[in-house]
Short mmCIF file of C-alpha atoms in Angstrom, two decimals:
data_model
loop_
_atom_site.label_atom_id
_atom_site.label_comp_id
_atom_site.label_asym_id
_atom_site.label_seq_id
_atom_site.Cartn_x
_atom_site.Cartn_y
_atom_site.Cartn_z
CA UNK A 276 18.21 -12.07 55.17
CA UNK A 277 18.99 -8.46 53.80
CA UNK A 278 18.18 -9.67 50.30
CA UNK A 279 14.54 -10.56 51.12
CA UNK A 280 13.67 -7.42 53.17
CA UNK A 281 11.57 -4.35 51.87
CA UNK A 282 13.89 -1.52 51.41
CA UNK A 283 12.54 0.86 48.86
CA UNK A 284 15.67 3.52 48.77
CA UNK A 285 17.47 6.05 50.58
CA UNK A 286 16.35 7.93 53.72
CA UNK A 287 15.81 11.03 51.70
CA UNK A 288 15.68 11.21 47.92
CA UNK A 289 16.25 14.78 46.56
CA UNK A 290 15.63 15.60 42.94
CA UNK A 291 15.31 18.69 40.81
CA UNK A 292 17.02 21.59 38.94
CA UNK A 293 19.87 23.27 41.23
CA UNK A 294 19.37 21.07 44.55
CA UNK A 295 23.13 20.28 44.63
CA UNK A 296 23.49 24.07 45.67
CA UNK A 297 21.97 23.34 48.89
CA UNK A 298 24.59 20.66 49.87
CA UNK A 299 25.99 22.79 52.59
CA UNK A 300 22.78 22.77 54.35
CA UNK A 301 22.54 19.13 54.09
CA UNK A 302 25.98 18.62 55.64
CA UNK A 303 25.25 20.77 58.75
CA UNK A 304 24.20 17.79 60.65
CA UNK A 305 27.86 16.40 60.37
CA UNK A 306 31.32 17.17 61.68
CA UNK A 307 33.58 15.15 59.71
CA UNK A 308 32.94 14.90 55.75
CA UNK A 309 35.12 12.62 53.64
CA UNK A 310 34.76 12.36 49.88
CA UNK A 311 35.05 9.32 47.74
CA UNK A 312 35.04 9.91 44.05
CA UNK A 313 36.87 9.27 40.89
CA UNK A 314 38.98 11.69 38.93
CA UNK A 315 36.46 12.43 35.97
CA UNK A 316 33.66 12.59 38.41
CA UNK A 317 35.18 15.06 40.75
CA UNK A 318 36.14 17.33 37.83
CA UNK A 319 32.61 17.17 36.51
CA UNK A 320 31.35 18.09 39.94
CA UNK A 321 33.80 20.76 40.63
CA UNK A 322 32.98 22.46 37.07
CA UNK A 323 29.08 22.71 38.32
CA UNK A 324 29.24 23.26 41.85
CA UNK A 325 29.29 27.06 43.04
CA UNK A 326 30.43 26.76 46.68
CA UNK A 327 34.00 26.40 48.46
CA UNK A 328 34.80 22.60 48.87
CA UNK A 329 37.47 21.95 51.15
CA UNK A 330 36.59 18.26 52.35
CA UNK A 331 39.34 15.76 52.10
CA UNK A 332 39.18 13.95 48.80
CA UNK A 333 39.90 10.15 48.28
CA UNK A 334 39.93 8.37 44.87
CA UNK A 335 38.66 5.00 44.48
CA UNK A 336 40.53 2.48 41.87
CA UNK A 337 37.63 1.79 39.53
CA UNK A 338 37.20 -1.64 40.75
CA UNK A 339 34.10 -1.45 43.17
CA UNK A 340 35.91 -4.10 45.20
CA UNK A 341 35.98 -5.13 48.96
CA UNK A 342 39.76 -4.55 48.81
CA UNK A 343 39.61 -0.94 47.66
CA UNK A 344 36.61 -0.13 49.83
CA UNK A 345 38.72 -1.48 52.88
CA UNK A 346 41.88 0.72 51.69
CA UNK A 347 39.69 3.63 51.63
CA UNK A 348 38.36 3.27 55.19
CA UNK A 349 42.00 2.82 56.36
CA UNK A 350 43.24 6.03 54.78
CA UNK A 351 40.26 8.10 55.88
CA UNK A 352 40.16 6.85 59.48
CA UNK A 353 37.38 9.09 60.69
CA UNK A 354 34.34 10.47 59.21
CA UNK A 355 30.67 10.66 60.25
CA UNK A 356 29.47 11.18 56.68
CA UNK A 357 30.77 9.89 53.43
CA UNK A 358 30.12 11.78 49.99
CA UNK A 359 30.15 9.40 47.07
CA UNK A 360 30.55 11.68 44.01
CA UNK A 361 30.33 9.67 40.64
CA UNK A 362 28.83 6.69 38.97
CA UNK A 363 27.81 3.34 40.15
CA UNK A 364 30.78 1.64 40.99
CA UNK A 365 31.82 5.10 43.30
CA UNK A 366 28.46 4.72 44.94
CA UNK A 367 28.83 0.82 45.66
CA UNK A 368 32.35 1.20 46.98
CA UNK A 369 31.35 3.96 49.12
CA UNK A 370 28.42 1.91 50.48
CA UNK A 371 31.11 -0.69 51.71
CA UNK A 372 33.40 1.71 53.04
CA UNK A 373 30.52 3.53 54.96
CA UNK A 374 29.47 0.43 56.64
CA UNK A 375 32.87 -0.66 57.56
CA UNK A 376 33.43 2.76 59.22
CA UNK A 377 29.99 3.22 60.68
CA UNK A 378 29.55 6.40 58.75
CA UNK A 379 26.27 7.79 57.10
CA UNK A 380 26.29 7.82 53.19
CA UNK A 381 25.25 10.91 50.89
CA UNK A 382 25.20 10.00 47.13
CA UNK A 383 25.75 12.62 44.70
CA UNK A 384 25.45 11.01 40.99
CA UNK A 385 27.31 12.58 38.39
CA UNK A 386 25.81 10.69 35.65
CA UNK A 387 22.39 8.94 34.79
CA UNK A 388 23.32 5.33 34.35
CA UNK A 389 21.78 3.07 37.11
CA UNK A 390 19.93 2.67 40.26
CA UNK A 391 22.99 2.36 42.33
CA UNK A 392 22.65 5.79 43.90
CA UNK A 393 19.34 4.66 45.17
CA UNK A 394 19.34 1.06 46.54
CA UNK A 395 21.44 -0.86 49.25
CA UNK A 396 22.44 -3.26 46.57
CA UNK A 397 26.24 -3.64 45.99
CA UNK A 398 27.84 -5.04 42.78
CA UNK A 399 31.14 -5.91 44.28
CA UNK A 400 33.98 -6.88 41.73
CA UNK A 401 37.60 -8.41 42.43
CA UNK A 402 40.33 -6.19 41.79
CA UNK A 403 40.80 -7.59 38.38
CA UNK A 404 37.09 -6.65 37.45
CA UNK A 405 35.74 -10.05 37.52
CA UNK A 406 32.28 -10.41 39.50
CA UNK A 407 32.59 -11.27 43.05
CA UNK A 408 29.19 -11.08 44.38
CA UNK A 409 26.21 -9.19 44.85
CA UNK A 410 25.60 -7.85 48.30
CA UNK A 411 23.34 -5.72 50.22
CA UNK A 412 24.44 -3.02 52.65
CA UNK A 413 22.99 -3.00 56.23
CA UNK A 414 21.80 0.52 55.83
CA UNK A 415 20.39 2.54 53.00
CA UNK A 416 22.12 6.05 52.07
CA UNK A 417 21.25 8.92 54.61
CA UNK A 418 20.61 10.81 51.29
CA UNK A 419 20.75 10.67 47.40
CA UNK A 420 20.89 14.09 45.51
CA UNK A 421 19.74 14.18 41.95
CA UNK A 422 20.34 17.46 40.50
CA UNK A 423 18.75 17.17 36.95
CA UNK A 424 20.76 20.19 35.57
CA UNK A 425 24.07 18.85 36.73
CA UNK A 426 23.06 15.72 35.25
CA UNK A 427 22.98 17.28 31.76
CA UNK A 428 26.89 16.42 31.70
CA UNK A 429 26.11 12.56 31.61
CA UNK A 430 27.86 11.35 28.49
CA UNK A 431 25.10 10.32 25.96
CA UNK A 432 26.71 6.97 25.81
CA UNK A 433 26.31 6.31 29.69
CA UNK A 434 22.75 7.47 29.58
CA UNK A 435 21.75 5.14 26.83
CA UNK A 436 23.41 2.27 28.72
CA UNK A 437 21.20 3.47 31.84
CA UNK A 438 18.22 3.33 29.68
CA UNK A 439 19.12 -0.35 28.76
CA UNK A 440 19.75 -1.35 32.13
CA UNK A 441 16.55 0.13 33.48
CA UNK A 442 14.49 -1.47 30.51
CA UNK A 443 15.62 -4.82 32.01
CA UNK A 444 13.66 -4.48 35.13
CA UNK A 445 10.67 -5.07 33.35
CA UNK A 446 11.50 -8.05 31.23
CA UNK A 447 13.64 -9.67 34.17
CA UNK A 448 10.69 -9.36 36.60
CA UNK A 449 7.85 -10.36 34.03
CA UNK A 450 9.65 -13.78 33.15
CA UNK A 451 9.52 -14.55 37.01
CA UNK A 452 6.05 -13.52 37.66
CA UNK A 453 4.61 -15.38 34.80
CA UNK A 454 5.23 -18.50 36.34
CA UNK A 455 4.21 -17.45 39.93
CA UNK A 456 0.72 -18.65 41.27
CA UNK A 457 -1.53 -15.77 41.92
CA UNK A 458 -1.48 -16.46 45.72
CA UNK A 459 2.21 -16.10 45.88
CA UNK A 460 2.14 -12.59 44.32
CA UNK A 461 2.15 -10.69 47.60
CA UNK A 462 1.01 -7.07 47.56
CA UNK A 463 4.48 -5.80 47.55
CA UNK A 464 5.46 -8.03 44.63
CA UNK A 465 2.53 -6.81 42.84
CA UNK A 466 3.87 -2.96 43.54
CA UNK A 467 7.10 -3.90 42.45
CA UNK A 468 5.99 -5.24 39.10
CA UNK A 469 3.48 -2.26 38.38
CA UNK A 470 6.49 -0.14 38.90
CA UNK A 471 8.55 -2.18 36.39
CA UNK A 472 5.55 -1.79 33.99
CA UNK A 473 5.54 1.99 34.52
CA UNK A 474 9.28 2.08 33.96
CA UNK A 475 8.80 0.28 30.36
CA UNK A 476 6.05 2.73 29.41
CA UNK A 477 7.99 5.68 30.34
CA UNK A 478 11.30 4.35 28.55
CA UNK A 479 9.32 3.62 25.41
CA UNK A 480 7.49 6.71 25.60
CA UNK A 481 10.41 9.40 26.55
CA UNK A 482 13.67 7.81 26.26
CA UNK A 483 14.51 8.62 22.64
CA UNK A 484 13.38 12.01 23.19
CA UNK A 485 15.35 12.42 26.21
CA UNK A 486 18.38 11.30 24.61
CA UNK A 487 17.65 14.09 21.86
CA UNK A 488 17.26 16.63 24.76
CA UNK A 489 20.59 15.41 26.37
CA UNK A 490 22.54 15.86 23.25
CA UNK A 491 21.15 19.39 23.00
CA UNK A 492 21.84 20.22 26.60
CA UNK A 493 18.22 20.80 27.31
CA UNK A 494 16.46 20.25 30.69
CA UNK A 495 13.01 19.14 29.83
CA UNK A 496 10.31 17.02 31.70
CA UNK A 497 11.25 14.09 29.26
CA UNK A 498 14.77 14.08 30.65
CA UNK A 499 13.77 14.56 34.26
CA UNK A 500 11.32 11.68 34.04
CA UNK A 501 13.89 9.29 32.40
CA UNK A 502 16.68 10.45 35.12
CA UNK A 503 14.24 9.48 37.86
CA UNK A 504 13.07 6.35 36.15
CA UNK A 505 16.74 5.20 35.93
CA UNK A 506 17.67 6.14 39.16
CA UNK A 507 14.88 5.88 41.42
CA UNK A 508 11.89 3.67 40.13
CA UNK A 509 14.35 1.13 38.90
CA UNK A 510 15.39 1.08 42.72
CA UNK A 511 11.78 0.63 43.81
CA UNK A 512 11.05 -2.42 41.85
CA UNK A 513 13.48 -4.76 43.88
CA UNK A 514 12.99 -2.37 46.79
CA UNK A 515 9.49 -3.64 47.27
CA UNK A 516 9.41 -6.75 45.13
CA UNK A 517 12.83 -8.03 46.73
CA UNK A 518 14.14 -10.89 45.07
CA UNK A 519 11.55 -11.30 42.68
CA UNK A 520 12.17 -7.66 41.35
CA UNK A 521 15.94 -7.06 41.41
CA UNK A 522 17.41 -9.42 38.47
CA UNK A 523 16.89 -12.72 36.78
CA UNK A 524 18.27 -13.85 33.32
CA UNK A 525 19.91 -10.83 31.91
CA UNK A 526 21.74 -9.63 34.70
CA UNK A 527 23.00 -13.35 35.60
CA UNK A 528 24.35 -13.43 31.93
CA UNK A 529 25.69 -10.10 32.14
CA UNK A 530 27.49 -11.06 35.27
CA UNK A 531 29.02 -14.09 33.47
CA UNK A 532 30.29 -12.18 30.55
CA UNK A 533 32.85 -10.57 33.03
CA UNK A 534 34.67 -13.54 32.45
CA UNK A 535 35.72 -12.58 28.95
CA UNK A 536 37.83 -9.69 29.20
CA UNK A 537 37.22 -8.41 25.93
CA UNK A 538 33.71 -7.20 27.38
CA UNK A 539 35.22 -5.05 30.14
CA UNK A 540 35.39 -1.89 28.34
CA UNK A 541 31.90 -2.29 27.17
CA UNK A 542 29.34 -0.40 29.60
CA UNK A 543 27.26 -2.21 32.00
CA UNK A 544 23.91 -1.25 30.38
CA UNK A 545 25.01 -2.09 27.03
CA UNK A 546 26.02 -5.62 27.81
CA UNK A 547 22.57 -6.02 29.85
CA UNK A 548 20.82 -4.84 26.50
CA UNK A 549 22.14 -7.66 24.50
CA UNK A 550 21.42 -10.23 27.66
CA UNK A 551 17.71 -9.07 27.59
CA UNK A 552 17.62 -10.47 23.95
CA UNK A 553 19.19 -13.83 25.31
CA UNK A 554 16.67 -14.01 27.97
CA UNK A 555 13.83 -13.38 25.72
CA UNK A 556 15.29 -15.96 23.43
CA UNK A 557 15.34 -18.54 26.31
CA UNK A 558 11.86 -18.10 27.32
CA UNK A 559 10.92 -18.42 23.39
CA UNK A 560 9.76 -14.89 23.25
CA UNK A 561 11.04 -13.96 19.76
CA UNK A 562 7.98 -11.70 19.04
CA UNK A 563 9.14 -9.35 21.73
CA UNK A 564 12.47 -9.23 20.53
CA UNK A 565 11.14 -7.98 17.23
CA UNK A 566 8.83 -5.34 19.14
CA UNK A 567 12.11 -4.16 20.56
CA UNK A 568 14.07 -4.00 17.45
CA UNK A 569 13.22 -0.43 16.57
CA UNK A 570 13.92 0.83 19.96
CA UNK A 571 17.06 -0.96 20.33
CA UNK A 572 17.90 0.56 16.64
CA UNK A 573 17.01 4.06 17.56
CA UNK A 574 19.60 3.85 20.57
CA UNK A 575 22.08 1.85 18.74
CA UNK A 576 22.18 -0.83 21.56
CA UNK A 577 23.92 -4.01 21.16
CA UNK A 578 21.91 -6.83 19.28
CA UNK A 579 25.04 -9.17 18.80
CA UNK A 580 28.03 -10.69 20.44
CA UNK A 581 30.15 -8.67 18.17
CA UNK A 582 28.79 -5.34 19.67
CA UNK A 583 30.33 -6.58 22.71
CA UNK A 584 33.60 -7.15 21.25
CA UNK A 585 33.12 -11.02 21.50
CA UNK A 586 34.32 -12.65 18.12
CA UNK A 587 34.19 -16.22 19.44
CA UNK A 588 30.79 -18.02 19.45
CA UNK A 589 31.68 -21.65 20.79
CA UNK A 590 30.46 -23.64 23.77
CA UNK A 591 34.05 -24.12 25.04
CA UNK A 592 34.99 -20.47 25.08
CA UNK A 593 31.77 -19.70 26.99
CA UNK A 594 32.12 -22.20 29.51
CA UNK A 595 33.13 -19.89 32.39
CA UNK A 596 30.34 -17.55 31.33
CA UNK A 597 27.64 -20.23 31.44
CA UNK A 598 28.96 -21.84 34.21
CA UNK A 599 28.32 -18.52 36.42
CA UNK A 600 25.02 -17.77 34.92
CA UNK A 601 23.31 -20.94 35.90
CA UNK A 602 24.71 -20.91 39.36
CA UNK A 603 22.13 -21.69 42.10
CA UNK A 604 22.77 -18.60 43.96
CA UNK A 605 22.67 -16.60 40.59
CA UNK A 606 19.21 -15.29 39.37
CA UNK A 607 18.71 -16.99 36.21
CA UNK A 608 17.17 -19.97 38.07
CA UNK A 609 14.44 -17.64 39.13
CA UNK A 610 13.26 -18.09 35.69
CA UNK A 611 13.77 -21.60 35.61
CA UNK A 612 14.96 -23.86 38.25
CA UNK A 613 15.84 -26.59 35.77
CA UNK A 614 18.25 -24.25 34.01
CA UNK A 615 21.69 -25.54 32.37
CA UNK A 616 24.57 -24.01 30.80
CA UNK A 617 23.44 -25.78 27.35
CA UNK A 618 20.08 -24.12 27.54
CA UNK A 619 21.71 -20.67 27.88
CA UNK A 620 23.98 -21.43 25.19
CA UNK A 621 21.26 -22.43 22.55
CA UNK A 622 19.44 -18.99 23.36
CA UNK A 623 22.85 -17.16 22.70
CA UNK A 624 23.19 -19.10 19.41
CA UNK A 625 19.41 -18.30 18.67
CA UNK A 626 20.12 -14.63 19.03
CA UNK A 627 23.25 -14.60 16.95
CA UNK A 628 21.27 -16.24 14.16
CA UNK A 629 18.42 -13.52 14.07
#
């Protein structure tokens, strides 16, 4: 049910230069504050944040798992608001913990990499980092604070991965809506798709410049636009279009790739970048792949399995990947209800042959 409800984003989305300095004011309405973060994320936050910060701090274990979220809830015991300071896995862990504690959630992204700080979607893994499920928090975040000056600390490779992950919003939704009857395209589905098209236009126009600006440490309109596109606009696509605008082929295959341990060190968005090409090959859109090639080359995005540290390309080795990607409860079926592991593997082979 939660997967099919219109849920555009957090209660409050605050974006701009220096907005993190107003955090004490935002916390005035709360009595007990607890922080969930990671070691590197908290170090970056403390370097930037100018005010005293004496709230209890709890480190997550890097897994974004239900098990770790419950461990954190047991340790925290009582809080009326959780501060999630970090990347997507920190945010998703804190969503689970906040729900189990009945606490509000404020998300402070420490890097520009995905829409996790904005959406109620939870990507849950098992403790061994294989995919568990896509879940949905019953409540969105109370607040998401996107300080564009602070986010210039984003590592360039994470920023580029975020660009790729966000680019998938258009191609994944386009593959779904192209086969929908016009009468099935509700007003909200159409709004979500318009958001997806705007995202693609912004990324193609501004992303390469935004990477250059980030490398130079310059806060520019291009960097700010791409930041909000990755964090907020990407979340609006699925927020309005629900199941038709969240994920389809590329992310289903990405999740399947979690069964190949050699891919675990590859950033989420980089794996998605490769999977966009596989999805395009699956739908026979090879001309679109060639249109994207200069963009991929400029950002050094993965175009082959070897870029994901995968050296074997045989059907038996990919069996668990393919089995997961075509599951009925996964999202590749939104493109092709008759999908089979063999069809997906042929698309992988086609990309490898380019």
